[in-house]
Structures are given as structure tokens and as C-alpha cells.
Short mmCIF file of C-alpha atoms in Angstrom, two decimals:
data_model
loop_
_atom_site.label_atom_id
_atom_site.label_comp_id
_atom_site.label_asym_id
_atom_site.label_seq_id
_atom_site.Cartn_x
_atom_site.Cartn_y
_atom_site.Cartn_z
CA MET A 607 -31.43 -18.31 41.03
CA ALA A 608 -30.86 -21.62 42.09
CA GLY A 609 -29.30 -22.43 38.71
CA PHE A 610 -26.85 -19.31 38.65
CA PRO A 611 -23.60 -19.26 39.74
CA PRO A 612 -22.63 -17.13 42.52
CA PRO A 613 -20.69 -13.84 41.22
CA GLY A 614 -17.22 -14.00 41.23
CA ALA A 615 -17.20 -17.77 39.87
CA THR A 616 -15.66 -18.82 37.02
CA ILE A 617 -17.85 -19.53 34.08
CA LEU A 618 -15.69 -22.98 33.47
CA GLY A 619 -15.44 -24.50 36.89
CA ASP A 620 -12.42 -23.47 39.10
CA ASP A 621 -10.30 -26.44 38.15
CA ALA A 622 -10.67 -25.94 34.39
CA ALA A 623 -9.94 -22.51 34.97
CA GLU A 624 -6.88 -23.10 36.61
CA LYS A 625 -5.56 -25.72 34.33
CA LYS A 626 -5.88 -23.48 31.32
CA ILE A 627 -4.04 -20.48 32.89
CA ASP A 628 -1.25 -22.68 33.86
CA GLU A 629 -0.89 -23.93 30.09
CA VAL A 630 -1.01 -20.28 28.87
CA GLY A 631 1.52 -19.76 31.42
CA LYS A 632 3.37 -22.67 31.25
CA LYS A 633 3.84 -22.22 26.83
CA LYS A 634 7.39 -21.89 26.61
CA VAL A 635 8.63 -19.77 23.23
CA ASP A 636 10.13 -21.39 20.91
CA TYR A 637 12.45 -19.19 19.58
CA PHE A 638 13.63 -21.35 16.07
CA ASN A 639 9.99 -21.22 15.43
CA LEU A 640 9.15 -18.04 15.30
CA PRO A 641 6.52 -16.39 12.70
CA CYS A 642 7.05 -14.30 9.78
CA PRO A 643 6.76 -11.05 10.24
CA ILE A 644 4.31 -8.59 8.01
CA PRO A 645 6.42 -6.57 5.22
CA PHE A 646 8.56 -3.79 6.33
CA GLU A 647 6.33 -1.46 4.28
CA GLU A 648 3.17 -2.79 5.68
CA LEU A 649 4.47 -2.35 9.12
CA GLN A 650 1.59 0.50 10.46
CA ARG A 651 -0.82 -1.41 7.68
CA GLU A 652 -3.73 -1.53 10.42
CA ALA A 653 -3.31 1.77 11.26
CA ILE A 654 -3.29 2.99 7.60
CA MET A 655 -6.26 1.19 6.87
CA SER A 656 -8.08 2.63 9.73
CA LEU A 657 -7.02 6.30 9.67
CA LYS A 658 -6.54 6.69 6.19
CA PRO A 659 -9.35 6.10 3.65
CA GLU A 660 -9.28 7.22 0.31
CA LEU A 661 -10.83 10.44 0.62
CA PHE A 662 -12.01 12.15 -2.45
CA GLU A 663 -13.95 14.99 -3.70
CA GLY A 664 -16.76 15.22 -6.10
CA MET A 665 -18.46 12.35 -7.77
CA ARG A 666 -16.77 8.88 -8.63
CA PHE A 667 -18.34 6.08 -10.80
CA ASP A 668 -16.54 2.88 -10.82
CA PHE A 669 -17.44 0.10 -12.88
CA THR A 670 -15.90 -3.62 -12.75
CA LYS A 671 -16.71 -6.36 -15.44
CA GLY A 672 -15.17 -9.40 -14.42
CA LEU A 673 -14.75 -11.88 -17.52
CA ASN A 674 -12.97 -14.53 -15.64
CA PRO A 675 -11.99 -15.27 -12.10
CA LYS A 676 -8.55 -13.77 -12.62
CA PHE A 677 -9.55 -11.02 -15.45
CA SER A 678 -11.66 -8.42 -15.45
CA LEU A 679 -11.56 -4.80 -17.19
CA SER A 680 -12.73 -1.27 -15.00
CA HIS A 681 -14.23 1.71 -16.25
CA SER A 682 -14.17 4.50 -14.16
CA VAL A 683 -15.60 8.57 -14.45
CA PHE A 684 -14.50 10.97 -11.85
CA MET A 685 -15.82 14.32 -11.98
CA GLY A 686 -14.74 17.02 -8.99
CA PRO A 687 -12.33 19.92 -8.28
CA MET A 688 -8.42 19.01 -8.51
CA GLU A 689 -6.77 21.17 -5.96
CA LEU A 690 -3.55 23.26 -7.46
CA PRO A 691 -0.65 23.95 -4.97
CA SER A 692 -1.24 27.33 -4.27
CA GLN A 693 1.50 29.80 -2.46
CA GLY A 694 -0.99 31.41 -0.37
CA ALA A 695 -3.26 30.10 2.42
CA GLU A 696 -6.33 30.31 0.00
CA THR A 697 -6.64 27.00 -1.85
CA LEU A 698 -7.10 26.94 -5.53
CA LYS A 699 -9.56 24.16 -7.11
CA ILE A 700 -10.31 23.49 -10.91
CA PRO A 701 -13.00 21.56 -11.87
CA THR A 702 -11.71 18.12 -13.77
CA ALA A 703 -13.38 15.08 -15.49
CA HIS A 704 -11.18 11.79 -16.25
CA TYR A 705 -12.32 8.59 -17.77
CA GLU A 706 -9.97 5.69 -16.56
CA PHE A 707 -9.67 2.28 -18.02
CA GLY A 708 -8.53 -0.44 -16.26
CA ALA A 709 -7.33 -4.12 -16.85
CA ASN A 710 -6.90 -6.41 -13.91
CA PHE A 711 -5.26 -10.05 -14.04
CA ILE A 712 -5.01 -11.76 -10.83
CA ASP A 713 -3.63 -14.78 -10.66
CA PRO A 714 -1.94 -16.87 -7.32
CA LYS A 715 1.30 -16.39 -9.30
CA LEU A 716 1.27 -13.24 -11.28
CA MET A 717 -0.84 -10.05 -10.61
CA LEU A 718 -0.88 -7.43 -13.70
CA ILE A 719 -2.89 -4.15 -13.01
CA GLY A 720 -2.67 -1.22 -15.43
CA ARG A 721 -4.99 1.66 -15.52
CA VAL A 722 -4.99 4.75 -18.12
CA LEU A 723 -6.09 7.95 -18.26
CA THR A 724 -7.90 9.85 -20.61
CA ASP A 725 -4.37 12.28 -21.21
CA GLY A 726 -2.34 9.04 -21.62
CA ARG A 727 -1.19 8.72 -18.39
CA LEU A 728 -0.24 4.65 -17.63
CA THR A 729 -0.30 3.52 -14.26
CA ALA A 730 1.58 -0.22 -14.19
CA ARG A 731 1.72 -2.96 -11.27
CA VAL A 732 3.27 -5.80 -11.57
CA LYS A 733 3.55 -8.89 -8.92
CA CYS A 734 5.39 -11.69 -9.71
CA ASP A 735 6.13 -15.15 -7.23
CA LEU A 736 9.97 -15.95 -8.93
CA THR A 737 9.46 -18.87 -6.71
CA ASP A 738 7.96 -19.44 -3.20
CA ASP A 739 10.15 -17.31 -1.13
CA LEU A 740 11.35 -14.59 -3.68
CA SER A 741 9.21 -12.26 -5.26
CA LEU A 742 9.24 -9.31 -7.50
CA LYS A 743 6.89 -6.33 -7.44
CA ALA A 744 7.05 -3.42 -9.90
CA ASN A 745 5.38 -0.47 -10.27
CA ALA A 746 5.41 2.55 -12.69
CA GLN A 747 4.08 5.69 -13.54
CA LEU A 748 4.09 6.48 -17.31
CA SER A 749 2.97 9.63 -18.88
CA ASN A 750 3.39 11.36 -22.43
CA GLU A 751 5.11 14.29 -20.98
CA PRO A 752 9.26 14.37 -21.03
CA ASN A 753 10.71 13.42 -17.25
CA MET A 754 7.20 12.48 -15.79
CA SER A 755 7.57 9.33 -15.48
CA HIS A 756 8.61 7.19 -12.67
CA GLY A 757 9.16 3.29 -12.23
CA MET A 758 10.30 1.33 -9.18
CA ILE A 759 11.10 -2.30 -8.89
CA ASN A 760 11.59 -4.69 -5.57
CA PHE A 761 12.59 -7.74 -4.95
CA ASP A 762 11.11 -9.43 -1.56
CA TYR A 763 12.56 -12.58 -0.30
CA LYS A 764 10.82 -14.16 2.51
CA GLY A 765 12.96 -16.46 5.17
CA LYS A 766 11.58 -18.41 7.96
CA ASP A 767 11.08 -15.51 10.57
CA TYR A 768 12.79 -12.87 8.42
CA ARG A 769 12.41 -10.75 5.50
CA THR A 770 14.51 -8.63 2.88
CA GLN A 771 13.62 -6.60 0.44
CA LEU A 772 16.00 -4.61 -2.29
CA GLN A 773 14.08 -1.65 -3.79
CA LEU A 774 15.54 0.03 -7.15
CA GLY A 775 13.75 3.23 -8.52
CA ASP A 776 14.37 5.50 -11.16
CA GLY A 777 16.31 8.70 -10.97
CA SER A 778 18.82 6.28 -8.83
CA LEU A 779 17.07 5.23 -6.15
CA PHE A 780 18.14 2.51 -3.83
CA GLY A 781 16.82 0.92 -0.79
CA ALA A 782 16.97 -2.21 1.33
CA SER A 783 14.86 -3.08 4.27
CA TYR A 784 15.15 -5.95 6.64
CA ILE A 785 12.38 -7.22 9.14
CA GLN A 786 13.01 -9.93 11.45
CA SER A 787 10.53 -11.73 14.24
CA ILE A 788 12.34 -11.04 17.79
CA THR A 789 9.48 -13.02 19.88
CA PRO A 790 5.72 -14.38 18.78
CA HIS A 791 4.57 -10.72 19.05
CA LEU A 792 7.45 -8.52 18.68
CA SER A 793 9.29 -8.00 15.18
CA LEU A 794 12.23 -5.03 14.87
CA GLY A 795 13.54 -3.77 11.55
CA GLY A 796 15.62 -1.51 9.47
CA GLU A 797 15.93 0.17 6.33
CA VAL A 798 18.49 2.47 4.22
CA PHE A 799 17.57 4.45 1.05
CA TRP A 800 19.67 6.64 -1.09
CA ALA A 801 18.26 9.13 -3.54
CA GLY A 802 20.99 9.94 -5.99
CA GLN A 803 18.82 12.17 -7.90
CA HIS A 804 17.58 14.26 -4.73
CA LEU A 805 20.96 13.93 -2.87
CA LYS A 806 19.02 12.18 -0.40
CA SER A 807 19.82 9.14 1.99
CA GLY A 808 18.42 7.76 4.91
CA VAL A 809 18.14 5.20 7.74
CA GLY A 810 15.38 4.17 9.42
CA TYR A 811 14.37 1.74 12.37
CA ALA A 812 10.81 -0.30 13.05
CA ALA A 813 9.02 -1.74 15.52
CA ARG A 814 5.73 -3.59 15.44
CA TYR A 815 4.04 -5.12 18.49
CA GLU A 816 0.87 -7.33 18.20
CA ASN A 817 -0.94 -8.82 20.55
CA ASP A 818 -3.86 -11.42 20.55
CA LYS A 819 -5.71 -13.27 23.56
CA MET A 820 -8.03 -15.98 23.12
CA VAL A 821 -11.59 -16.57 24.12
CA LYS A 822 -10.93 -19.47 26.20
CA LEU A 823 -8.59 -17.07 28.64
CA ALA A 824 -10.99 -14.72 28.41
CA CYS A 825 -13.97 -16.75 29.85
CA ALA A 826 -11.98 -17.70 33.04
CA MET A 827 -11.95 -13.95 33.88
CA HIS A 828 -15.62 -13.82 33.88
CA VAL A 829 -15.97 -10.57 31.54
CA PRO A 830 -16.54 -11.59 27.95
CA PHE A 831 -14.20 -9.76 25.34
CA ALA A 832 -13.62 -10.77 21.63
CA SER A 833 -10.30 -11.76 20.77
CA LEU A 834 -8.44 -8.66 21.75
CA LEU A 835 -6.53 -7.40 19.38
CA TRP A 836 -4.00 -4.69 19.68
CA VAL A 837 -1.13 -3.56 17.21
CA ALA A 838 1.76 -0.91 18.12
CA THR A 839 4.27 0.32 15.97
CA GLY A 840 7.10 2.56 16.06
CA GLN A 841 9.37 3.86 13.48
CA VAL A 842 12.21 6.25 13.13
CA ALA A 843 13.88 7.79 10.18
CA SER A 844 17.11 10.09 9.46
CA THR A 845 14.56 12.38 7.70
CA GLY A 846 13.68 13.33 10.88
CA MET A 847 10.45 11.28 10.90
CA ILE A 848 9.21 9.59 13.72
CA ALA A 849 6.08 7.73 13.48
CA MET A 850 4.13 5.60 16.17
CA SER A 851 0.67 4.25 16.11
CA TYR A 852 -1.57 2.00 17.94
CA VAL A 853 -4.33 0.09 17.06
CA GLN A 854 -6.80 -1.80 18.99
CA LYS A 855 -9.89 -4.13 18.55
CA VAL A 856 -12.39 -3.55 20.52
CA SER A 857 -14.71 -5.79 19.48
CA GLU A 858 -15.44 -7.93 15.86
CA LYS A 859 -16.78 -4.75 14.51
CA VAL A 860 -15.05 -2.06 16.32
CA SER A 861 -11.35 -0.57 16.04
CA LEU A 862 -9.76 2.08 17.40
CA ALA A 863 -6.52 4.00 16.26
CA THR A 864 -4.51 6.64 16.74
CA ASP A 865 -1.23 8.22 15.06
CA PHE A 866 1.54 9.90 15.98
CA MET A 867 3.77 11.57 13.54
CA TYR A 868 6.98 13.95 14.54
CA ASN A 869 8.98 15.82 12.68
CA TYR A 870 12.54 16.56 14.59
CA LEU A 871 14.30 18.39 12.01
CA SER A 872 10.94 20.38 11.22
CA ARG A 873 9.42 20.07 14.48
CA ASP A 874 6.07 19.59 13.10
CA VAL A 875 3.66 17.08 15.07
CA THR A 876 0.95 15.57 13.67
CA ALA A 877 -1.47 13.83 15.88
CA SER A 878 -4.71 11.92 14.75
CA VAL A 879 -7.85 9.62 16.37
CA GLY A 880 -9.76 7.37 14.69
CA TYR A 881 -12.36 4.29 14.44
CA ASP A 882 -13.24 2.02 12.13
CA TYR A 883 -16.73 0.22 12.40
CA ILE A 884 -16.89 -2.85 9.80
CA LEU A 885 -20.35 -3.77 10.06
CA ARG A 886 -22.49 -6.08 8.12
CA GLN A 887 -23.80 -3.81 5.14
CA ALA A 888 -21.00 -0.96 5.81
CA ARG A 889 -17.98 0.15 6.71
CA LEU A 890 -17.47 3.20 8.45
CA ARG A 891 -14.17 5.14 9.35
CA GLY A 892 -13.56 8.44 10.87
CA LYS A 893 -10.90 10.65 11.81
CA LEU A 894 -9.88 13.74 13.76
CA ASP A 895 -6.36 15.41 13.42
CA SER A 896 -4.49 17.95 15.37
CA ASN A 897 -4.11 19.90 12.10
CA GLY A 898 -7.74 20.65 12.50
CA CYS A 899 -9.06 18.28 9.78
CA ALA A 900 -12.20 15.92 10.69
CA SER A 901 -13.08 13.17 7.99
CA ALA A 902 -14.98 10.39 7.56
CA PHE A 903 -15.67 7.81 4.91
CA LEU A 904 -18.59 5.35 4.45
CA GLU A 905 -18.82 2.41 1.84
CA GLU A 906 -22.21 0.79 2.23
CA ARG A 907 -23.52 -2.24 0.08
CA LEU A 908 -26.62 -1.57 -1.30
CA ASN A 909 -27.06 -4.66 -3.06
CA MET A 910 -25.15 -7.86 -4.12
CA GLY A 911 -22.22 -5.83 -6.17
CA LEU A 912 -23.24 -2.42 -5.87
CA ASN A 913 -21.81 -0.15 -2.93
CA PHE A 914 -22.55 3.10 -2.36
CA VAL A 915 -19.31 5.69 -1.20
CA LEU A 916 -19.50 8.94 0.71
CA SER A 917 -16.45 10.91 1.56
CA ALA A 918 -16.33 13.82 3.33
CA GLU A 919 -13.35 16.11 5.38
CA ILE A 920 -13.46 19.55 6.57
CA ASP A 921 -10.28 21.40 7.27
CA HIS A 922 -11.10 23.89 9.87
CA LYS A 923 -7.57 25.69 9.77
CA LYS A 924 -8.19 26.20 6.07
CA SER A 925 -11.30 26.49 5.62
CA ASP A 926 -11.62 23.73 3.33
CA TYR A 927 -14.40 21.55 2.89
CA LYS A 928 -14.63 18.32 0.41
CA PHE A 929 -17.38 15.95 -0.07
CA GLY A 930 -17.62 13.31 -2.40
CA PHE A 931 -19.84 10.59 -3.22
CA GLY A 932 -19.91 7.37 -5.61
CA LEU A 933 -21.20 4.19 -6.70
CA THR A 934 -18.78 0.96 -7.26
CA VAL A 935 -20.70 -1.73 -9.23
CA GLY A 936 -18.54 -4.98 -9.64
CA MET B 271 13.35 9.09 -16.84
CA ALA B 272 16.49 10.82 -15.33
CA SER B 273 18.99 12.87 -17.37
CA ARG B 274 22.56 11.94 -17.31
CA VAL B 275 25.25 14.30 -17.98
CA ALA B 276 27.70 13.47 -19.95
CA LEU B 277 31.63 13.54 -18.73
CA LYS B 278 33.38 15.67 -21.53
CA VAL B 279 36.20 16.43 -19.49
CA GLY B 280 37.10 12.61 -18.99
CA GLY B 281 36.24 11.72 -22.21
CA LYS B 282 39.56 12.39 -24.02
CA GLY B 283 41.38 10.39 -21.09
CA LYS B 284 39.22 7.57 -22.00
CA ASN B 285 39.89 7.88 -25.68
CA SER B 286 43.52 7.51 -25.13
CA GLY B 287 43.03 4.78 -22.39
CA LYS B 288 41.24 2.65 -24.84
CA GLY B 289 43.05 1.40 -27.67
CA GLY B 290 43.85 4.75 -28.91
CA ARG B 291 40.88 6.15 -30.35
CA GLY B 292 41.90 9.65 -29.61
CA GLY B 293 40.51 10.54 -33.16
CA GLU B 294 36.78 9.63 -32.29
CA GLY B 295 34.58 12.10 -30.92
CA LYS B 296 33.30 9.26 -28.55
CA SER B 297 34.60 6.80 -26.18
CA ARG B 298 33.14 3.47 -25.44
CA THR B 299 31.51 4.73 -21.88
CA GLU B 300 29.79 7.32 -24.02
CA CYS B 301 28.73 5.18 -26.44
CA LEU B 302 27.45 2.82 -23.81
CA LYS B 303 25.72 5.72 -21.77
CA GLU B 304 23.92 6.73 -24.79
CA TRP B 305 22.90 2.76 -25.47
CA THR B 306 21.19 2.73 -22.41
CA ASP B 307 19.32 6.01 -22.25
CA TRP B 308 18.21 4.93 -25.73
CA SER B 309 16.87 1.11 -25.17
CA LEU B 310 15.37 2.72 -21.79
CA HIS B 311 13.42 5.52 -23.77
CA LYS B 312 12.00 2.63 -26.11
CA ALA B 313 11.38 0.24 -23.17
CA LYS B 314 9.40 3.42 -21.73
CA VAL B 315 7.23 3.47 -25.41
CA ILE B 316 6.85 -0.29 -24.94
CA ALA B 317 5.52 -0.16 -21.66
CA HIS B 318 3.38 2.79 -22.07
CA TYR B 319 1.99 1.20 -25.30
CA GLY B 320 1.70 -2.24 -24.68
CA PHE B 321 1.22 -2.86 -21.17
CA ILE B 322 -2.75 -2.65 -21.24
CA PRO B 323 -2.81 -4.84 -24.66
CA LEU B 324 -0.43 -7.49 -22.92
CA ILE B 325 -2.55 -8.04 -20.23
CA ILE B 326 -5.65 -7.89 -22.25
CA VAL B 327 -3.73 -10.76 -24.55
CA ILE B 328 -3.08 -12.75 -21.25
CA GLY B 329 -6.33 -12.75 -19.89
CA MET B 330 -7.96 -13.63 -23.01
CA ASN B 331 -5.66 -16.40 -22.98
CA SER B 332 -6.37 -17.80 -19.57
CA ASP B 333 -8.85 -20.12 -18.49
CA PRO B 334 -12.03 -20.41 -18.60
CA LYS B 335 -11.24 -18.64 -21.84
CA PRO B 336 -13.63 -15.42 -22.25
CA GLN B 337 -15.10 -14.52 -25.74
CA LEU B 338 -14.33 -11.82 -27.50
CA TYR B 339 -17.87 -9.57 -27.24
CA GLN B 340 -17.46 -9.57 -23.65
CA LEU B 341 -14.73 -7.73 -23.74
CA LEU B 342 -16.66 -4.70 -25.18
CA SER B 343 -20.24 -5.41 -23.88
CA PRO B 344 -20.91 -3.42 -20.83
CA VAL B 345 -23.09 -6.91 -19.56
#
């Protein structure tokens, strides 16, 4: 009893705590040395990672064999129902199975990923750092059927506190985006795109705010937080879509996220709330939607290099139930 | 790939403009469009068949060089 400090007193001692608060309060923002923002397309990456895991239905088995620290081959077998687009309220599913062979070459400067299915469809991704600041990304989906192949190439330039991207795609698709850090926590960006084939063009704006409080400041407040991180993003596009997301890292292992999408042209609203538990041996993500969809995704590490995956989704409105399980080796 | 509509109406005008080739059916721009279509198609076929072998060749020649049997065996 004698050894414990009385309630209300700071852990570090009054003088030291005040000095720390003063330091943080007086720290001036150097507007010429702002950090580089994250790329425009990854603006909502925390929300997407927490709320949109790769849900699947059926059985999946992935085997990745590394021949080299840089080069690996992957074999993937999938058996499960495939959804067909249907006009009515009923969802049509047909059972399918496929085998996919893939090769990856991952180097700090060059990344090549290729996947080919049994029906001849190829998915290719290339990422190449041409210089320190300029990088080229290309991805393509090629198939044997005519007019079913698509490709897109991106040029990214990273400046001191801004990023720009130029995008060229097949079907006369042109896009450009720019994102700039305004303060150490806030970045704003915009994009413009033109799709010749579909005769669509659009302009979009986005903002991202992230916050990160250090453990030292938390001690002075007498309530122990882990490093608190929250991210809020907002995006508007002239295709009528407004998207906002908020992710809060409650503790090292738990993250909560929420997402709101509103299409003002078609008056469509979707809101979702989700959680993301990153535990030592497992990662569990769950989501609840305003469309009546509840989903969960579990990845558990059974052993070194052996992962067990469970995916479940219930759509109450359409009465559609999806369950998937799988094993990932390597 | 995107199909391009050939402009037949403007063809004749362009023919006379390009050094008096009114007698021939194709104009320079049509030739160019056909050539780009043909080359894009060939590039697509080459990418389709050659991308994965390209990755394998680059991977097998990187350090440390893996052996050929490692490519086929499941271990």
C-alpha cells in the first residue's frame, strides 16, 4: 500500500509527464518534409483487408513449392459451386472443379506472377521498378475465347510527398490519379478516367486521415493504450459513388472497421461493420452487412507452413448459404 | 481485344490526299490500323503461351540456381 502511487498521479512523475506533453504539443509540423502518401488505389486498404477477405465456397487446396527464395511454383485445386448470373431471385449454382498452375518470381526490383487454369485462361501480373521513383505495373487476363482478354498497364511515379499514376487499358481505357500529403496525417487525392469502349468517363476525389498515438503519451494519461491507430477515408466519384470507411485498431490483436457506400445516382446504400482479430496462430475476420449478409473468414496456422482456411457467408435476403474450407501448404 | 471500326467513308478522301493513291483500296491509316491489330493479336498469343515459360526460365537462372528435378518433384 505504501509503495503504490495514489490514484490520479501519473506513472512517470509529474515533471517528466508535463515535459513530454509540452514536447508533443510544441512539435511543429515541417510542411516541407511530409511523408509520402500511400498509393491512390490502396487508399482504403485497411478497410478492405479487414472487411473483404477472399470468401469462397467449396473446397480449396493450395500448394506452394519454393525452389528459391525468389522463385516458387504453386498448384491449386478448387472444387465447388460456381454461381451463374440469373434473372430471378433464385441463385443458380453449378458444380465445377479446376486446377491452377502458377509460377512466381519475386525480386525487390521485378515481380512476375502468372497463373494458368485448365481451360487456358492466364492471369499475369508484372511489377517492375524502372528507377527508384518510377515503377511499372501490368496485369492481364488472357483467354482463348475471342474478345474475352483484358490488359492494363500502370506507370507510378513517387515524388517526395506525392504520388501520381497513369493507367492505360484495353478498350481505350485511360486513367490518371494524383495523391498529395497535406499534413503528416492527412492526404488528399483525385483521379480522372475515361473508358472509350463503354463511353464512360469520370472524376473522383479522395481523402485519407490516419492517426497514431505513441505509448509514452498514453502513460501520462494514466490509462494504458497500445499504440492507437485509426484511419478514416472518404471517396467520391462522378459515377455516383461515395465511399467512406473507418478503421480503428483497438489493440495489437483487434481491429474494428466500418464501411459506408452510397450511390447517389441509383440511390443504393450499403453499410458494413466488421472485426479483424490477428492472433498468434489464427486470423479471424467477420463482417455484418446492411444487405443482410453475415460472413466470417478464419485462417489458422496448424503447423509451420500448413494453414487451414474456413470461409462462411450467409445472405439472409437471398437465402444463399456459402461454406468453404481449405488447406494451404507452403 | 477492342475491335476497331474501319472508316470506309473517309478512305477515299485520305487516298487522294496521300500522294494520289486513289486507285488502291487501302489507305495508309487503314494499313496502319491493320498492322497494329495484327501485331496486338500476335503479342497476345505470345504472351498467352510464353508468360509462364518466361517466369520459369528467369526463375531457373536466378541465384541460387535450382535443379531441374526440383521443378517436377513435389518435395
